[in-house]
Structures are given as C-alpha cells and as structure tokens.
mmCIF file of C-alpha atoms in Angstrom:
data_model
loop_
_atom_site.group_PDB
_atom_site.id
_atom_site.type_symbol
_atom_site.label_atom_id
_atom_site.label_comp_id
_atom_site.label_asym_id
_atom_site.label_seq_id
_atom_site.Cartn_x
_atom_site.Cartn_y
_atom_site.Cartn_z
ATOM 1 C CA UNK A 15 120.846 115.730 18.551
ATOM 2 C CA UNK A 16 118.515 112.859 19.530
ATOM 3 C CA UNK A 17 116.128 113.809 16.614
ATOM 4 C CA UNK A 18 118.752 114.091 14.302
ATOM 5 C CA UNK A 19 120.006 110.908 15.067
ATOM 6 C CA UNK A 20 116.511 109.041 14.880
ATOM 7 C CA UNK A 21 116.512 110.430 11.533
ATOM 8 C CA UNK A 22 119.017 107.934 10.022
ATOM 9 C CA UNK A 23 122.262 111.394 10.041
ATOM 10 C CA UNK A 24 124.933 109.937 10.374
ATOM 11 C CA UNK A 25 126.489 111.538 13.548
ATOM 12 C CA UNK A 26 130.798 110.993 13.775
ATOM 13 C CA UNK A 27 130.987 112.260 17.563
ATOM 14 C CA UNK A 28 128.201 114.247 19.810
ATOM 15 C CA UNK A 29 129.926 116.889 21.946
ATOM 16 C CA UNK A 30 129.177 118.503 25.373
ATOM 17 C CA UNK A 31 130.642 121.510 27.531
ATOM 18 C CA UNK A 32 128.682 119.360 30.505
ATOM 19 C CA UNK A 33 130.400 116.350 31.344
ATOM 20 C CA UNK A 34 127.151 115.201 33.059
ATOM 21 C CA UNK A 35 124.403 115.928 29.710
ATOM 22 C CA UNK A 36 122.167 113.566 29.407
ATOM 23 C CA UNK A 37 122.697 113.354 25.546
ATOM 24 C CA UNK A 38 126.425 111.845 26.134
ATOM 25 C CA UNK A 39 125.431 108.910 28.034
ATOM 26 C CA UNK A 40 122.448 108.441 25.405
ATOM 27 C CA UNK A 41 124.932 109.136 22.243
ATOM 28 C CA UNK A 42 127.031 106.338 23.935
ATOM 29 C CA UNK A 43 124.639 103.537 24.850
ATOM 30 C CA UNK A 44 124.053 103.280 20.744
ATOM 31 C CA UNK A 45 128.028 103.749 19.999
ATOM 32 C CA UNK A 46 128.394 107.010 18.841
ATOM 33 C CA UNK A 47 131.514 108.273 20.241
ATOM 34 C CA UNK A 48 131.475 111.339 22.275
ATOM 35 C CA UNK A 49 133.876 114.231 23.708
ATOM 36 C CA UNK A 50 132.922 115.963 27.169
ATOM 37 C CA UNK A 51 134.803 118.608 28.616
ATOM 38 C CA UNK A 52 134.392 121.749 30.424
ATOM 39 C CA UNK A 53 135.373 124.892 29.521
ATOM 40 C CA UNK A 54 135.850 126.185 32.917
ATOM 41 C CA UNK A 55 139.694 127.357 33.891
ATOM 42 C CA UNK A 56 141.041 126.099 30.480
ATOM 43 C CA UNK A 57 140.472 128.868 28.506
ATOM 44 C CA UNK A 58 138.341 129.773 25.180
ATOM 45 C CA UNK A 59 141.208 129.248 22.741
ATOM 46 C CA UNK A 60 142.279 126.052 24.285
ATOM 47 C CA UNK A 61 138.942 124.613 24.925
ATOM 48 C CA UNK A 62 138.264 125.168 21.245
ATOM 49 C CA UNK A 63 141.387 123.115 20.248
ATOM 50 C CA UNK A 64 140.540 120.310 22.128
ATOM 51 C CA UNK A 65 137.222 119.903 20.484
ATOM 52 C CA UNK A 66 138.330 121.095 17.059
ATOM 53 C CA UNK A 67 140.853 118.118 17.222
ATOM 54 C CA UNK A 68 138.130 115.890 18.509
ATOM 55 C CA UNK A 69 135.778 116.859 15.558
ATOM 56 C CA UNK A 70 138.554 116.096 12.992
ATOM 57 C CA UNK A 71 140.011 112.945 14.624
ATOM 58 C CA UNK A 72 136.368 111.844 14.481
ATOM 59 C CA UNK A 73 136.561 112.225 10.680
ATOM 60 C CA UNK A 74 134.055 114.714 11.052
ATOM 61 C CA UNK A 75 133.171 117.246 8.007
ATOM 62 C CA UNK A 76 129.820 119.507 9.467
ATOM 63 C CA UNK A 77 129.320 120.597 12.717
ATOM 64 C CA UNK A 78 125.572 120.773 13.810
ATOM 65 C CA UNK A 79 125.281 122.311 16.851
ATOM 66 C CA UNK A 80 121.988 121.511 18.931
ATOM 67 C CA UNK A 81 121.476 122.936 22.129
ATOM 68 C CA UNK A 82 124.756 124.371 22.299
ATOM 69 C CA UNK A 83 124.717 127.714 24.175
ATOM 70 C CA UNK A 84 128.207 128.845 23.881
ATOM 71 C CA UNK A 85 129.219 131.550 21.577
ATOM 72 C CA UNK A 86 132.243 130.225 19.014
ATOM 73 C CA UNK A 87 135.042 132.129 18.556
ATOM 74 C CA UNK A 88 135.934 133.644 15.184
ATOM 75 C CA UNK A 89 138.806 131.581 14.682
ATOM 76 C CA UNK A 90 136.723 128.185 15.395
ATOM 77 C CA UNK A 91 134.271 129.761 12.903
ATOM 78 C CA UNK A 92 137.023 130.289 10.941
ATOM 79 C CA UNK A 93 138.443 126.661 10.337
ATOM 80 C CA UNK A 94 134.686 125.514 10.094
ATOM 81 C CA UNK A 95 133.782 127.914 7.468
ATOM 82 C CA UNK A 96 130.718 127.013 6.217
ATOM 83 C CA UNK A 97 130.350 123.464 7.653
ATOM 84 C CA UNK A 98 129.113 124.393 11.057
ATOM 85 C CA UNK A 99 124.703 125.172 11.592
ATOM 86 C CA UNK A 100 122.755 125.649 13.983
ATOM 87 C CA UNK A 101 118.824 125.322 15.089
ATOM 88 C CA UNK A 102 117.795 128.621 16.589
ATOM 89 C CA UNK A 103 114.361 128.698 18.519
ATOM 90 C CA UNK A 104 112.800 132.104 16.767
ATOM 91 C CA UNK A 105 111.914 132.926 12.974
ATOM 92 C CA UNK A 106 115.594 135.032 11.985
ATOM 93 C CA UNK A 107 116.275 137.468 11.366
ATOM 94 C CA UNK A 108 113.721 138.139 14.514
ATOM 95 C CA UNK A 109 114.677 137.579 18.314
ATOM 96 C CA UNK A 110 118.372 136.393 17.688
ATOM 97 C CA UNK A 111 119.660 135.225 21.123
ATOM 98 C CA UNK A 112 118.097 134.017 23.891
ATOM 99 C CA UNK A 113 114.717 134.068 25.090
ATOM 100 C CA UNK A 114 113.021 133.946 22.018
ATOM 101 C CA UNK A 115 109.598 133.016 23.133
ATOM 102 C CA UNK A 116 109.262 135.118 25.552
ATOM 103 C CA UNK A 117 110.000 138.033 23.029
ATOM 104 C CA UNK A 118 107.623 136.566 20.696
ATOM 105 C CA UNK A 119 104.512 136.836 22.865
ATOM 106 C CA UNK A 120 105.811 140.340 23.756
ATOM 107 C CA UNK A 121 105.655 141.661 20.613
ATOM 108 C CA UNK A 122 102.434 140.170 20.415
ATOM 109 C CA UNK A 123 103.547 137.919 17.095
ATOM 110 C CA UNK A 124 100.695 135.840 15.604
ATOM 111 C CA UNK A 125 103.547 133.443 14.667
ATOM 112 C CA UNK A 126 106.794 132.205 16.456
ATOM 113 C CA UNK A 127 109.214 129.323 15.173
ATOM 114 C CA UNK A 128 112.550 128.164 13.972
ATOM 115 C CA UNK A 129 115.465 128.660 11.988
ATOM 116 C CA UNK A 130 118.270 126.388 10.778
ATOM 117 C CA UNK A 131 121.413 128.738 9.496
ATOM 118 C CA UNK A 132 125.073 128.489 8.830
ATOM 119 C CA UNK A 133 127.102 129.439 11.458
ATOM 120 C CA UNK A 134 129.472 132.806 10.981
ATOM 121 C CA UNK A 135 130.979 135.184 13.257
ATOM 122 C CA UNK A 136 127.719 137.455 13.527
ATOM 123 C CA UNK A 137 125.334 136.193 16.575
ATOM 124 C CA UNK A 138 122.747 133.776 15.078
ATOM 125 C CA UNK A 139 123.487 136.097 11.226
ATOM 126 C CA UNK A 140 124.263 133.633 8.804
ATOM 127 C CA UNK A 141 122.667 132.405 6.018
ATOM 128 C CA UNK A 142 119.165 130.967 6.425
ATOM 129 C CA UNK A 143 118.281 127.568 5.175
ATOM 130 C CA UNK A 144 114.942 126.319 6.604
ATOM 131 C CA UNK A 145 112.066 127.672 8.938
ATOM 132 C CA UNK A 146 109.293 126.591 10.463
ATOM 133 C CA UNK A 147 106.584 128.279 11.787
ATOM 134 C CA UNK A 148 104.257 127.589 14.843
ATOM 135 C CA UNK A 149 101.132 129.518 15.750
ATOM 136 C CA UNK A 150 101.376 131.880 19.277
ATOM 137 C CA UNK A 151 98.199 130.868 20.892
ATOM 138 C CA UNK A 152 96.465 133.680 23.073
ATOM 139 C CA UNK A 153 97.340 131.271 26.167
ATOM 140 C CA UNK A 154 100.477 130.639 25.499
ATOM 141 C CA UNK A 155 103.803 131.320 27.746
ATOM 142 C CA UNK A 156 107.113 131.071 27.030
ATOM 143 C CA UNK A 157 106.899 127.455 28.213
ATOM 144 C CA UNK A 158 104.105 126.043 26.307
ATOM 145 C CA UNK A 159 105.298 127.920 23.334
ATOM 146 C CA UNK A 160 108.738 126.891 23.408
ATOM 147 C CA UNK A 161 107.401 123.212 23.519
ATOM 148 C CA UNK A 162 105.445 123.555 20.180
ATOM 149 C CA UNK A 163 108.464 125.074 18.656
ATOM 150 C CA UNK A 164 110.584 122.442 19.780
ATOM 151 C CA UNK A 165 108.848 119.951 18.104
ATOM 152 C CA UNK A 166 109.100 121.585 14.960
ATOM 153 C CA UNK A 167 112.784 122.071 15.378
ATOM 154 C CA UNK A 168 112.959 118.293 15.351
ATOM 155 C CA UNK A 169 110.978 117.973 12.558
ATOM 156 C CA UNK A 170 112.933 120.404 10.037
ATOM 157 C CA UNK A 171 116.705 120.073 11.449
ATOM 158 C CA UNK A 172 116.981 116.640 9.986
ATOM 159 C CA UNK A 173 115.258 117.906 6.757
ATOM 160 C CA UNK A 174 117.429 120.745 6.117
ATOM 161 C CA UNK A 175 120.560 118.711 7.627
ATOM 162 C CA UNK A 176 120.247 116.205 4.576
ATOM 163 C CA UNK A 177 119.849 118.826 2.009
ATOM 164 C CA UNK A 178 122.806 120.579 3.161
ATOM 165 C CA UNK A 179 124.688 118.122 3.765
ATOM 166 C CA UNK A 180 124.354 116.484 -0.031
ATOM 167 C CA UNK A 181 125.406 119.563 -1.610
#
C-alpha cells in the first residue's frame, strides 16, 4: 500500500482487519482516510458489509488488496466484479497460497516472483496482468528470497495498477 501510494495512485481509503497495522496510522498521518475493524465475533457476511459500505462511502471504484490475507467471500467478489486485484508473492499459476518461497526453493525453481491478478472466487485464479521475476539464488531461504521478491512487487503493482486502472 505504501508503494502504491509513493507512486502518485490515488488511494480513497486504506483498510485493515488489524486495528493496530502499522499501515493505518501511516495512511493517516498523510490524510488518507482509513477503516479498521476486526473480523473476530462479527461474522464473515457482516464484516464484509461494513467494509463494502466503507469502500463505497469512500467513493471508491477498485479495490487493491496488499497484504491482505483473508479469503473474500463470493458475494464480496461478487459486487466487486472485476474491480478488486491483488499482488501475490509467486509467478501464477505456480504456488497459489501461502508460502510461496519456500515452495519455490523446494522445487528447486531457477526463478521465483510475482503476480498482479484480478480477484474472482477461485484462490489466487483470476486473470493475470503483470509479473515479475526474481532469480532463486543457491543461498537463498525463504527469507532472503521473499525480500527480493518484495521489492519487485513494489516495483510492478503501481505499474500494472495505472494500466488497469485507465482502461
């Protein structure tokens, strides 16, 4: 989110199932408005409501998720239909879910990286719109690896962000 910001997107409202993520109080302290609130003993359905009517009173008209490791329900995905993306740490269709990086030196992949796709009901299945790839080095751990990809996710998010966004 910080990247994408720094990269002149305009961002309506940044949004956080912590209360306590660092990203709110930065989003804040250069007046984006923000929406915190925890799923926990609301429910899916009504959690989703609250921050669907967040995202809309915000004037909102994409959803670019970043760092957001909650699955969506189909009927969020539903009223977002192809206005919701997300940045996934691994090249898709490879390694969807988590621990990507770990996988990728597994596997023994010469290459790891990062996808940016549109968001639909399928786990980390919809439509790819950038990549970027990032060497495995024979040294590397999930850690170190997952740094290097990292900084290419901030790289080609924005990129792909603006592209999608002026269609």
């Amino acid at each position: 989110m910080m990247a994408l910001v720094e990269a002149g997107i305009p961002v309506g409202l940044v949004a956080s199932d912590k209360p306590d993520a660092a990203g709110l109080a930065w989003a804040e302290a250069r007046g984006i408005a923000t929406f915190a609130l925890s799923p926990k003993g609301i429910g899916k359905a009504a959690y989703e409501a609250q921050i669907d009517a967040a995202l809309r009173a915000a004037g909102c008209e994409l959803v670019a998720l970043a760092g957001y490791m909650r699955l969506l329900s189909d009927d969020f995905v539903a009223r977002w239909r192809g206005r919701i993306v997300n940045i996934h740490p691994s090249l898709l269709p490879k390694y969807k879910g988590l621990d990507t990086h770990a996988r990728a030196i597994a596997a023994g992949d010469a290459v790891a990286g990062c996808s940016v796709h549109v968001v639909t009901e399928e786990l980390d299945g919809g439509a790819l719109l950038g990549q970027a790839e990032v060497p495995v080095l024979p040294d590397d751990g999930p850690e170190t690896l997952a740094m290097r990809v990292l900084a290419a996710e901030h790289r080609l998010y924005p990129q792909v962000l603006k592209e999608f966004a002026s269609r």
